[in-house]
Short mmCIF file of C-alpha atoms in Angstrom, two decimals:
data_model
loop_
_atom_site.label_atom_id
_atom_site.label_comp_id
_atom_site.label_asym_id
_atom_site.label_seq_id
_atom_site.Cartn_x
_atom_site.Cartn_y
_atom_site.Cartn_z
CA UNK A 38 -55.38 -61.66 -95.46
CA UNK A 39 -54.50 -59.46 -92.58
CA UNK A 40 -57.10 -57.32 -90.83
CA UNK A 41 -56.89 -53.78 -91.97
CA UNK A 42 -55.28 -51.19 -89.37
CA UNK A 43 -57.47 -49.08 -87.70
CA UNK A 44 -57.76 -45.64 -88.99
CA UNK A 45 -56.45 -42.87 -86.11
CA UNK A 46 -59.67 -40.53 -84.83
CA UNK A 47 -59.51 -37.10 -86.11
CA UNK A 48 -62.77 -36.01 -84.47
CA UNK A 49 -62.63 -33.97 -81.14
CA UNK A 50 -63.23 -35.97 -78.31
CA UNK A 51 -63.77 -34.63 -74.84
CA UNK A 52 -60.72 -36.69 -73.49
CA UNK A 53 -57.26 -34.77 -73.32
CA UNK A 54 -54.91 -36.64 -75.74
CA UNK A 55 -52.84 -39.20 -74.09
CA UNK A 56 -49.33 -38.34 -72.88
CA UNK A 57 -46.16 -40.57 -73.51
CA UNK A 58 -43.81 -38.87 -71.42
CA UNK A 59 -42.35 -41.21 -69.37
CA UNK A 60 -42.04 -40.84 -65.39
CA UNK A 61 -38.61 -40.19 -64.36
CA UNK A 62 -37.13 -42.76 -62.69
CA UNK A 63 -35.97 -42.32 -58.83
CA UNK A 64 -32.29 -41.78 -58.10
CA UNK A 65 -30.10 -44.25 -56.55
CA UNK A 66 -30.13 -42.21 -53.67
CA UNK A 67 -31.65 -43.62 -50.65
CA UNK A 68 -34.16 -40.63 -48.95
CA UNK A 69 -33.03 -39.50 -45.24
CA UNK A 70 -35.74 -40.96 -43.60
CA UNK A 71 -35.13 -44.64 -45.26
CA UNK A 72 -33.70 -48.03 -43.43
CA UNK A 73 -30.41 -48.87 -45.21
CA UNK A 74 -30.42 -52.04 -47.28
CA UNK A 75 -28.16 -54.24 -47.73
CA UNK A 76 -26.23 -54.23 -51.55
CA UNK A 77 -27.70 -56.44 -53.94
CA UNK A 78 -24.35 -58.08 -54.68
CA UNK A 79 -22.17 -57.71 -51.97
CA UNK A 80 -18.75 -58.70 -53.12
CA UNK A 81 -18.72 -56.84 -56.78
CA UNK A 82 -15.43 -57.67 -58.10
CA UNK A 83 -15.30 -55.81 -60.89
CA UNK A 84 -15.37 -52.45 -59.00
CA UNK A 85 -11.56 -53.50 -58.47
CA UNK A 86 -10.98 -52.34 -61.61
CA UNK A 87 -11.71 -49.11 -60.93
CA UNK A 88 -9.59 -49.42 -57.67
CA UNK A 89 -6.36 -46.96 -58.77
CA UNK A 90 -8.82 -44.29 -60.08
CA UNK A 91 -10.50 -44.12 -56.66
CA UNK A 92 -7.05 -44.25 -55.02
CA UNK A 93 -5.60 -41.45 -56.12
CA UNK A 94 -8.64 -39.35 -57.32
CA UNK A 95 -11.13 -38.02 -54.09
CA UNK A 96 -14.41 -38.60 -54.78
CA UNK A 97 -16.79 -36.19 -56.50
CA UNK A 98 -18.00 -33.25 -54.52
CA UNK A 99 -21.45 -33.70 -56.42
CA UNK A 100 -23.27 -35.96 -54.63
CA UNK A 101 -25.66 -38.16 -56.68
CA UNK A 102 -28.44 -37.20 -54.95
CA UNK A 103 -30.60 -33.50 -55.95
CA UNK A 104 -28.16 -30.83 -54.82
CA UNK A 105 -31.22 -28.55 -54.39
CA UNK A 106 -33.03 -30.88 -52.01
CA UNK A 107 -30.20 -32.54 -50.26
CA UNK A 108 -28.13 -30.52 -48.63
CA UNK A 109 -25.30 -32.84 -48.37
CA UNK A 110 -24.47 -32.55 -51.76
CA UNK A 111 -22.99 -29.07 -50.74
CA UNK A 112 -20.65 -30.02 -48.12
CA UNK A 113 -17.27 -31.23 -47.84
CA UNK A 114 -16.17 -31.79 -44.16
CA UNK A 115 -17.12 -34.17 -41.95
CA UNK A 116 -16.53 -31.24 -38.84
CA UNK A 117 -19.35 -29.00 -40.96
CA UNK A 118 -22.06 -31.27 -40.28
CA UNK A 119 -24.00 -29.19 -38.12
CA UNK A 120 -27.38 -30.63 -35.62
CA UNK A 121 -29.79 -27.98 -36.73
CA UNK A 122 -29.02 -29.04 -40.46
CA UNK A 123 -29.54 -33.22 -39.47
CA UNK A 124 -32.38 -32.34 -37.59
CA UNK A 125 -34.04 -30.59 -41.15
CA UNK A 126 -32.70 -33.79 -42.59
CA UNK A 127 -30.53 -32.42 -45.26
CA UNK A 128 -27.86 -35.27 -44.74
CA UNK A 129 -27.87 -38.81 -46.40
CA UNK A 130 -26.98 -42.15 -45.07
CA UNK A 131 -24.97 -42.74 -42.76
CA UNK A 132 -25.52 -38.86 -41.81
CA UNK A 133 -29.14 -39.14 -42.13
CA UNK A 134 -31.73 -38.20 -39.25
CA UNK A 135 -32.71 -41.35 -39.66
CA UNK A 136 -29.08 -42.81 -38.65
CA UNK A 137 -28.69 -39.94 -35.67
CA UNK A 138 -31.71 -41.28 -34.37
CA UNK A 139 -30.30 -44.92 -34.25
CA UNK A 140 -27.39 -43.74 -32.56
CA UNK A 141 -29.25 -42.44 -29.71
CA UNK A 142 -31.74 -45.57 -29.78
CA UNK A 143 -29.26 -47.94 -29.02
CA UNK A 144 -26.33 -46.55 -28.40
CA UNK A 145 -26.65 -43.63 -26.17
CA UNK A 146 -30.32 -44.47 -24.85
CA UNK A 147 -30.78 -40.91 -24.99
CA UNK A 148 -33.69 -40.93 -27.99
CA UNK A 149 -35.99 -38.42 -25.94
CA UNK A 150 -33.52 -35.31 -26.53
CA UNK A 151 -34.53 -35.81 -30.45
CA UNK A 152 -37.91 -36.46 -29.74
CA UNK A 153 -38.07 -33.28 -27.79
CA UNK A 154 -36.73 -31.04 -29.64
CA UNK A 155 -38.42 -32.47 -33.20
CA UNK A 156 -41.88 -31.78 -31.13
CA UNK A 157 -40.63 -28.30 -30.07
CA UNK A 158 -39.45 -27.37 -33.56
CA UNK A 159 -43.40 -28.54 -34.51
CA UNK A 160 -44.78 -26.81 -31.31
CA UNK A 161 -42.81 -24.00 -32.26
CA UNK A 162 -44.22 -23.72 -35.59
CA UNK A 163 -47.86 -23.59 -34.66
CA UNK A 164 -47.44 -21.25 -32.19
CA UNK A 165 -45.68 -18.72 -34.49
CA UNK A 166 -49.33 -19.84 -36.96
CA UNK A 167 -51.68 -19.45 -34.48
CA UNK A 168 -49.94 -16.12 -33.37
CA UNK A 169 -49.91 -14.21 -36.43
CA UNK A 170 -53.71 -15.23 -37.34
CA UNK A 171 -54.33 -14.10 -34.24
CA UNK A 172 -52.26 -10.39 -33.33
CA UNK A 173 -54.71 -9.58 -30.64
CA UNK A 174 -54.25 -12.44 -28.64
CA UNK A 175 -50.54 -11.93 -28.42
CA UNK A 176 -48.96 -11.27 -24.61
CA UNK A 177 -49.65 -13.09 -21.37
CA UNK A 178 -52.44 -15.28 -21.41
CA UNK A 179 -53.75 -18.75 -19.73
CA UNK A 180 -52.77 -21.95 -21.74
CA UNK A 181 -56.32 -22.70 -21.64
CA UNK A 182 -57.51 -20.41 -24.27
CA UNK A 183 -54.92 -22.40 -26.60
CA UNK A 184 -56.56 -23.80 -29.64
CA UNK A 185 -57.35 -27.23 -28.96
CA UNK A 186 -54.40 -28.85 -31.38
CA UNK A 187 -51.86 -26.44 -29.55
CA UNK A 188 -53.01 -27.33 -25.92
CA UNK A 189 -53.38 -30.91 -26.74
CA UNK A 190 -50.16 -31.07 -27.78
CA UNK A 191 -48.76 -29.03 -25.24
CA UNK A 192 -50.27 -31.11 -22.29
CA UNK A 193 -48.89 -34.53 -24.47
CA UNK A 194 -45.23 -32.95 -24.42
CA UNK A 195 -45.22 -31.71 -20.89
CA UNK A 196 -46.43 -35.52 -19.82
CA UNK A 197 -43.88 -37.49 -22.14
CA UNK A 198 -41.24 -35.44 -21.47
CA UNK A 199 -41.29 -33.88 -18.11
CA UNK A 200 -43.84 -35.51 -16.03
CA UNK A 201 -41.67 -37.66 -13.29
CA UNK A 202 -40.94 -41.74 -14.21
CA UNK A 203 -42.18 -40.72 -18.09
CA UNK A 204 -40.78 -42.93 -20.67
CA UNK A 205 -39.52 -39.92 -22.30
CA UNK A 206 -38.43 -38.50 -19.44
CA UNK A 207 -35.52 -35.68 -19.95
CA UNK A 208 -32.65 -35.80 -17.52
CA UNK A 209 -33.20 -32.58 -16.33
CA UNK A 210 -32.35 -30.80 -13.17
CA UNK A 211 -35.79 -30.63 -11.25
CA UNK A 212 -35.15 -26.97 -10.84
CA UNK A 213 -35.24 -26.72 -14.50
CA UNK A 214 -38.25 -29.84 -14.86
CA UNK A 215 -40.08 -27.83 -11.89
CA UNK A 216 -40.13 -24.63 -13.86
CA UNK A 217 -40.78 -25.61 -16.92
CA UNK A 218 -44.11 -27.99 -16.11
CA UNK A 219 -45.24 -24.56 -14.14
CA UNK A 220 -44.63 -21.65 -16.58
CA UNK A 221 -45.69 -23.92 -19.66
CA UNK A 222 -48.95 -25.36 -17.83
CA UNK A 223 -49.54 -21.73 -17.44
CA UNK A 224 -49.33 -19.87 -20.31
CA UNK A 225 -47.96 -22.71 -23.15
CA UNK A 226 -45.57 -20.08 -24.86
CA UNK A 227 -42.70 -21.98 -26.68
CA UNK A 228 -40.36 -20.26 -24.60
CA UNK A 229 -40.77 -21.47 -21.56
CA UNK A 230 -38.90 -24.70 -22.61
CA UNK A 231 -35.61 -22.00 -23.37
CA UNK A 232 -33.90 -23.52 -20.32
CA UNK A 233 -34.76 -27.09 -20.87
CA UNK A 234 -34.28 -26.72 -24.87
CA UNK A 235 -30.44 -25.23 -24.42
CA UNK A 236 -29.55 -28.22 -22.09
CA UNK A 237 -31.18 -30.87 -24.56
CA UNK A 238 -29.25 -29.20 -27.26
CA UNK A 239 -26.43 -29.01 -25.33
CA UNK A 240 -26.42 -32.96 -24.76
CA UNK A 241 -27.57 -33.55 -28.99
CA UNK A 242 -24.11 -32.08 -29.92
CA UNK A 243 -22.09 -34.03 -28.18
CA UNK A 244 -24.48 -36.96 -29.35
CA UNK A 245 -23.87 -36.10 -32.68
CA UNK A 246 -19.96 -35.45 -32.38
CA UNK A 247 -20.06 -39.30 -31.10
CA UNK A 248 -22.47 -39.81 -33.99
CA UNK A 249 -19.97 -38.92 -36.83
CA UNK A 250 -17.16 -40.36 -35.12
CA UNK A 251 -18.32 -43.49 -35.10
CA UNK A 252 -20.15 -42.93 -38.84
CA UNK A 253 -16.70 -42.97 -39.88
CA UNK A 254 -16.55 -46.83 -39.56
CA UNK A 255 -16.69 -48.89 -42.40
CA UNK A 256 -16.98 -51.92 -40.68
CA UNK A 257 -17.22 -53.76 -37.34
CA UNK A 258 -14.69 -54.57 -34.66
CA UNK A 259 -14.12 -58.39 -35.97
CA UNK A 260 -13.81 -56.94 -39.05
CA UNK A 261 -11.39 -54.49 -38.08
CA UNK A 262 -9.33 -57.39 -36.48
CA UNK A 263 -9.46 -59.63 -39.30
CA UNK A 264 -7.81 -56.58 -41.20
CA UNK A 265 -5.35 -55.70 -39.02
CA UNK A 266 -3.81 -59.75 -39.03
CA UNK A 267 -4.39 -59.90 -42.66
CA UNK A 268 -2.21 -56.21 -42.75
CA UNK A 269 0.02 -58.21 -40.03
CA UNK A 270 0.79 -61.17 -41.75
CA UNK A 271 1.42 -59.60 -45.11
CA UNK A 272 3.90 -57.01 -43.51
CA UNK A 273 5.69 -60.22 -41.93
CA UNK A 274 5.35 -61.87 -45.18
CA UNK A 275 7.16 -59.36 -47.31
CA UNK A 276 10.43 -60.16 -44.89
CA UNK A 277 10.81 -63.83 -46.57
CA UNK A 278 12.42 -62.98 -49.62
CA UNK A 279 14.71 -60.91 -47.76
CA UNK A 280 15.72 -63.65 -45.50
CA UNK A 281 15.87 -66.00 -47.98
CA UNK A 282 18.72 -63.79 -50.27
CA UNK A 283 20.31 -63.05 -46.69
CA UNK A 284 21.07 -66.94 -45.74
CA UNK A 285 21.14 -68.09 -49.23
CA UNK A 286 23.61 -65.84 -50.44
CA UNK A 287 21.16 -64.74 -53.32
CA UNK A 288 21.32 -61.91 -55.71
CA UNK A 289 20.15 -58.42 -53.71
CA UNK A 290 17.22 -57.82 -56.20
CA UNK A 291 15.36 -60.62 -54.89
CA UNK A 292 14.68 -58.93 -51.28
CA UNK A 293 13.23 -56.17 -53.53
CA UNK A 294 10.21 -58.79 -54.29
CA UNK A 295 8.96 -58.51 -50.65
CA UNK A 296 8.44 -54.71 -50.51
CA UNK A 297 4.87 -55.02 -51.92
CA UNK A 298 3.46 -57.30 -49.36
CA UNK A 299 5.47 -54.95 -46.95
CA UNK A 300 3.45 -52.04 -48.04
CA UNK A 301 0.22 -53.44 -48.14
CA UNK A 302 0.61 -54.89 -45.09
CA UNK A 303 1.41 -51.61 -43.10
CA UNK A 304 -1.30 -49.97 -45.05
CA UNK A 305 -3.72 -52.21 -43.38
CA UNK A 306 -2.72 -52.31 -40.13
CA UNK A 307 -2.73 -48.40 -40.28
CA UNK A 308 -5.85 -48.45 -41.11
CA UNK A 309 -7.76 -51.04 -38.84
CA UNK A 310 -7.02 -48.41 -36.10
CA UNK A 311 -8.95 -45.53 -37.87
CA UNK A 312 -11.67 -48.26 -38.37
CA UNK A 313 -11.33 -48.53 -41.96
CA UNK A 314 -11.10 -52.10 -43.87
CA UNK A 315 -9.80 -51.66 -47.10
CA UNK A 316 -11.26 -55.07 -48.63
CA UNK A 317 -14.88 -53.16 -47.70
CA UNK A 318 -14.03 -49.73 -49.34
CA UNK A 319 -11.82 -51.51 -52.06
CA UNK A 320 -14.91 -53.16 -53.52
CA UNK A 321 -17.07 -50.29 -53.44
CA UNK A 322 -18.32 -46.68 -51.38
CA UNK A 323 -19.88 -48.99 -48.48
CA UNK A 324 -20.14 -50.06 -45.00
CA UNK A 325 -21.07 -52.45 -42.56
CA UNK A 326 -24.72 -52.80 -41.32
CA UNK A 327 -25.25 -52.40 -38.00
CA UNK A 328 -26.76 -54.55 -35.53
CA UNK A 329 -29.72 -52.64 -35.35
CA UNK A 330 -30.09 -52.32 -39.13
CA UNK A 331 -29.54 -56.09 -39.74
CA UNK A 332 -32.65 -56.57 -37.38
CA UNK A 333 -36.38 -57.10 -38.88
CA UNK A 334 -38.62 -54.67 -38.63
CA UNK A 335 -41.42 -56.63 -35.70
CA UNK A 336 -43.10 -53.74 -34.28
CA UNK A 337 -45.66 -51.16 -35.98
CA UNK A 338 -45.02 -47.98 -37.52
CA UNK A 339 -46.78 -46.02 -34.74
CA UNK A 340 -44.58 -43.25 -33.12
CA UNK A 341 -43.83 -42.65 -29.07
CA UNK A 342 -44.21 -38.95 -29.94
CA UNK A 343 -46.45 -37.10 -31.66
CA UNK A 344 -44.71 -34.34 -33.72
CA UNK A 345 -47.64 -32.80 -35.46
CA UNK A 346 -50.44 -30.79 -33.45
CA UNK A 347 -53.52 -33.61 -33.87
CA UNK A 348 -55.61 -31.00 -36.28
CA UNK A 349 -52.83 -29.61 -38.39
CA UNK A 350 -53.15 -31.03 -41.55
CA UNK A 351 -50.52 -34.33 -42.10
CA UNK A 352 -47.15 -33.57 -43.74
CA UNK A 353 -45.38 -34.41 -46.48
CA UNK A 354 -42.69 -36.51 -45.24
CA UNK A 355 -43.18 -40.39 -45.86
CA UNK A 356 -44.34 -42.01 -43.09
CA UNK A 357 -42.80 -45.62 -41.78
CA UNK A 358 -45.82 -47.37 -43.87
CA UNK A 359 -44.82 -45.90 -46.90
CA UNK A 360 -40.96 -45.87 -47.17
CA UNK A 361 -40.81 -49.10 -48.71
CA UNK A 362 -42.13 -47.24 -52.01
CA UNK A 363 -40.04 -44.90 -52.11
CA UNK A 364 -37.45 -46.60 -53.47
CA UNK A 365 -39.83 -47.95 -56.54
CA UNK A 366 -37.98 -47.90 -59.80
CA UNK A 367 -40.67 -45.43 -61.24
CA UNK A 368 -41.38 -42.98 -58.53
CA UNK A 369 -41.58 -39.69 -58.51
CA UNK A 370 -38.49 -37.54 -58.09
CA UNK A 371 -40.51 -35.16 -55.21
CA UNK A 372 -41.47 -37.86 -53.31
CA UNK A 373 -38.28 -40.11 -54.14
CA UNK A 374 -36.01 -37.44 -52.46
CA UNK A 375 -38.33 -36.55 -49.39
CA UNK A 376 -36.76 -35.62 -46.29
CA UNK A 377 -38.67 -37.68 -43.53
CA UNK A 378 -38.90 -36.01 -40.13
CA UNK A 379 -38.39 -39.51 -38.35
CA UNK A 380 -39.47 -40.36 -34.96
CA UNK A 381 -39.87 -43.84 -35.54
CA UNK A 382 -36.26 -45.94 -34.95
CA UNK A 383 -35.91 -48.81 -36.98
CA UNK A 384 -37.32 -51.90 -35.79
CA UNK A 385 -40.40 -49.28 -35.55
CA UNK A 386 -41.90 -50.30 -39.04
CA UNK A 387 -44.55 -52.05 -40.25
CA UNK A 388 -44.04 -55.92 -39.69
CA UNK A 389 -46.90 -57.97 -38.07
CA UNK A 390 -46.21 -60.85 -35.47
CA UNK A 391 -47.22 -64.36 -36.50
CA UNK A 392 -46.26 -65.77 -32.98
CA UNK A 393 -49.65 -65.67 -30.93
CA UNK A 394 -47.32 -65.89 -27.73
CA UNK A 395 -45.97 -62.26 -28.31
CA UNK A 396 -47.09 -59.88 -26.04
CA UNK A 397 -49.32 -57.16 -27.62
CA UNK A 398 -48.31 -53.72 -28.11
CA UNK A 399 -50.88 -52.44 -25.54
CA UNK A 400 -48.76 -55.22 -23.27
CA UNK A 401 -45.87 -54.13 -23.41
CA UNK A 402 -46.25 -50.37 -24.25
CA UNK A 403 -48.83 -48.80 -22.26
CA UNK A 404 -49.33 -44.93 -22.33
CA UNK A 405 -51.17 -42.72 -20.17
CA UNK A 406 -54.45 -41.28 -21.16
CA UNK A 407 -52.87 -38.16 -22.83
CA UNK A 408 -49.78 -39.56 -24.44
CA UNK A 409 -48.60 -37.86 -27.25
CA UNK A 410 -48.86 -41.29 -29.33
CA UNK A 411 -52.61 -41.01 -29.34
CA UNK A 412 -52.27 -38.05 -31.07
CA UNK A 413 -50.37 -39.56 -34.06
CA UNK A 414 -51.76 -39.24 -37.41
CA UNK A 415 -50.62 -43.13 -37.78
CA UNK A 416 -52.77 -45.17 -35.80
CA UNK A 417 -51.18 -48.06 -33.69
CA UNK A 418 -51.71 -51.95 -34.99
CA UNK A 419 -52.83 -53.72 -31.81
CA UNK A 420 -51.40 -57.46 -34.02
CA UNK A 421 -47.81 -56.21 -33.72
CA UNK A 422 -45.44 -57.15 -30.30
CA UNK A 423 -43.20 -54.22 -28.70
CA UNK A 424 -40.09 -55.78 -27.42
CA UNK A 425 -38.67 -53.95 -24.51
CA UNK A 426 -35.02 -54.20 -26.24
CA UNK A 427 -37.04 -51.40 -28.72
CA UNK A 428 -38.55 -49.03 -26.49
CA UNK A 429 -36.74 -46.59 -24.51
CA UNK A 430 -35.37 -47.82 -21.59
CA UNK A 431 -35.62 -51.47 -22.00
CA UNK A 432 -32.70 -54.37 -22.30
CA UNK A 433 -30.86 -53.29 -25.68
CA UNK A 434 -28.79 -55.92 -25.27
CA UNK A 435 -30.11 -57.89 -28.30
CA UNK A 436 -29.58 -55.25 -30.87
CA UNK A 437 -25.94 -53.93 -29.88
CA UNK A 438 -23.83 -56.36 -30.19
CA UNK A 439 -21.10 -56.83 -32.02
CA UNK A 440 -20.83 -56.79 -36.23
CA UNK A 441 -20.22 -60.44 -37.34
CA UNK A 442 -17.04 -60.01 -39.92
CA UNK A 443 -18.89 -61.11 -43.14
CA UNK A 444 -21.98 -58.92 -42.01
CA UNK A 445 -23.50 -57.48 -45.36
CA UNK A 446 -22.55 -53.94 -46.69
CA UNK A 447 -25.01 -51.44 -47.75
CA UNK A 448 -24.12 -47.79 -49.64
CA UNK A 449 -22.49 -45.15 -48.20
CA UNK A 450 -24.18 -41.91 -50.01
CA UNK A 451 -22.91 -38.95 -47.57
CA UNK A 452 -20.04 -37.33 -49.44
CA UNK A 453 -18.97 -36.41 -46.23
CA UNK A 454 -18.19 -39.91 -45.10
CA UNK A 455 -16.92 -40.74 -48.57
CA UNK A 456 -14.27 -38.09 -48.22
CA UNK A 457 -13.41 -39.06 -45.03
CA UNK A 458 -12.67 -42.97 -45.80
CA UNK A 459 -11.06 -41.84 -49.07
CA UNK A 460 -8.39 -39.72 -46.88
CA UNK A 461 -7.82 -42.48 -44.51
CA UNK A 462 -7.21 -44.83 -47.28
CA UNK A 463 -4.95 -42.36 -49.11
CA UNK A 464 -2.99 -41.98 -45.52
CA UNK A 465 -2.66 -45.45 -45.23
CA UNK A 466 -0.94 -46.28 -48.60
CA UNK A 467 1.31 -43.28 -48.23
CA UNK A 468 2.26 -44.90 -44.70
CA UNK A 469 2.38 -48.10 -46.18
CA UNK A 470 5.39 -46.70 -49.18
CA UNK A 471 7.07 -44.90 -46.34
CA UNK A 472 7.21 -48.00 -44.60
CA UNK A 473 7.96 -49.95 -47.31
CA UNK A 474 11.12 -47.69 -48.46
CA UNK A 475 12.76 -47.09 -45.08
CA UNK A 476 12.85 -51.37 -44.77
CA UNK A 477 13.65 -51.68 -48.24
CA UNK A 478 16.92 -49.63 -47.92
CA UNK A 479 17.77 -51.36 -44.21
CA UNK A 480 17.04 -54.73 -46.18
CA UNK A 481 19.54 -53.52 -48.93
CA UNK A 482 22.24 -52.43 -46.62
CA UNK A 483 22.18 -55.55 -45.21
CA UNK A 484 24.97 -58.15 -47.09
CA UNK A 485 24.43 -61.68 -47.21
CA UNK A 486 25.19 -64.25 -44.55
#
């Protein structure tokens, strides 16, 4: 006999009635301030199929992302992207202020002028708060009458940035270095760093012209070179049934069969120079990782800068420990899609060191007694090593090399950069058919031995 089903309550009950909405489930979309990761199938065939769709069709202006929290869903040139809109993080991957900051990491060594002006913008911001709570204290005034959070973090800027043999040491003329540590130590007003800020800015936008160049890359130099002889040898290969009807004294439609490999051949090559490899964008929207990217994560979270005051209340943007959630299949749209303000470069995350050889992070990373890292909201993990080749400065050598050709591809979400590869791909098959019809007509013309 089966147990009778229970009856439903119909008596009030203090407890609000359960809810079966379900939780929306996060985009695809990888948030600014996230590590890329690697596809989890890296050589899916069947997006082949969809290969003469994506040929001749750009891709959609819409990116995938929330158009009203990403702001790269609205653009449409690569030459719009503009620093002040990376800096606010309104780009995705491989635009991402996450992927500027890499850049300058380990490419241009120059990861200070971000830090800077990211601690300005913050400085900036509490000054302006403080100021208008406070109308009567507006004008002239000693630094020293600062609220505590504002003067701590103004004496922590002026020492990582501007105090001589810092590690974040601007390259700054010391007429400009000299003048700023005196007018700032003085009265702490956000301008005072005008003169420093404009030539910082100055040297971020040609940083991020570099940036988006080379963002444009689908894949690595061996890559590249693979590409280019695979182009080669299929342009060469298309001239065998030519020969073949020219010395055999064959019929004149069979030199027609090698006009194919002919223009797939030149379409390759042509692109290998604009650092494009079709087998990487012909199996999907993706790219390369880079050496840095491919690295594990082996030193804390725990940032060089501190870009909150150290009593402002902490913000919203993920921090380093909790990325890794963010891409959880049921979180929350808000937090799925927040911007993180990133001062951490990659192999800054949260990994902890096994070896009890490694140097500790006090070791190898010692700050003076105000450094803007003792500030952080996100307390350091003494158990975690600080390689030099990660902190500014130090022997990068092991983290910019080259791409190994069969490196693994993650997503390109920028519609930017998807616009961009798309046009070099649509170039480089119209080169190709040029190519391809100009031969095919010499070929022709050409009667048989």
């Amino acid at each position: 006999m089966a147990p009778p089903r229970a009856r439903e309550s119909t008596g009030s009950t203090l407890a609000p009635p359960p809810s079966f909405t379900p939780r929306p489930r996060a985009r695809v979309a990888q948030p600014a301030g996230l590590r890329p990761a690697p596809n989890a199938t890296q050589f899916p065939f069947r997006n082949l199929l969809r290969l003469p769709a994506r040929v001749f069709y750009p891709p959609s202006l819409q990116a995938e992302a929330a158009a009203e929290k990403v702001g790269s869903a609205t653009r449409t040139e690569l030459r719009e992207v503009q620093l002040a809109d990376v800096l606010a993080g309104k780009y995705l991957s491989p635009l991402s202020l996450k992927d500027f900051e890499g850049h300058l990491v380990f490419r241009e060594r120059s990861c200070e002028n971000l830090y800077f002006i990211l601690w300005l913008n913050e400085y900036q911001k509490e000054w302006n708060t403080y100021q208008a709570a406070n109308p009567t204290q507006r004008g002239p005034h000693s630094a020293v009458h600062l609220p505590a959070n504002l003067y701590t973090s103004l004496q922590a800027g002026l020492e990582a940035f501007f105090a001589p043999n810092a590690r974040l040491e601007l390259n700054l003329s010391s007429t400009t270095r000299d003048k700023t540590l005196v007018e700032a130590a003085q009265s702490g007003s956000p301008s005072d760093f005008r003169d420093a800020r404009d030539v910082v800015e100055m040297s971020l936008q040609r940083s991020l012209s570099a940036h988006k160049k080379a963002a444009i890359a689908n894949a690595g130099g061996r890559r590249l070179a693979l590409c280019a002889c695979m182009g080669m040898f299929m342009f060469l290969l298309g001239f065998v049934p030519a020969l073949v009807a020219i010395f055999g004294d064959l019929a004149r439609g069979i030199r027609v069969i090698g006009l194919p490999f002919i223009a797939l051949g030149a379409a390759l090559v042509s692109m290998a120079p604009r650092r494009i490899c079709f087998a990487v964008w012909a199996l999907g929207s993706d790219r390369q990782l880079l050496p840095w990217e491919m690295k594990a994560p082996s030193v804390t979270s725990g940032t060089l800068v501190a870009l909150t005051c150290p009593s402002t209340p902490r913000s919203k943007s993920p921090s380093a420990d909790e990325e890794h959630d963010l891409g959880d299949e049921w979180e929350e749209d808000d937090r799925s899609f927040a911007t993180a303000t990133s001062a951490t470069p990659y192999p800054w995350e949260n990994e902890k060191v096994g070896s009890p050889s490694s140097p500790t992070f006090s070791q190898t990373a010692s700050f003076p007694p105000h450094s803007p890292t003792l500030g952080s909201s996100r307390p350091l993990r003494r158990d975690s090593a600080a390689p030099s080749s990660y902190t500014p400065k130090g022997d990068y050598s092991q983290l910019n090399g080259s791409i190994p050709a069969w490196a693994p591809v993650c997503q390109v979400y920028a519609p930017e950069v998807q616009r961009e590869h798309w046009k070099i791909v649509r170039q480089g098959f119209l080169i190709g058919a040029v190519t391809a019809v100009v031969l095919g007509a010499v070929l022709l013309a050409v009667p048989n031995a």
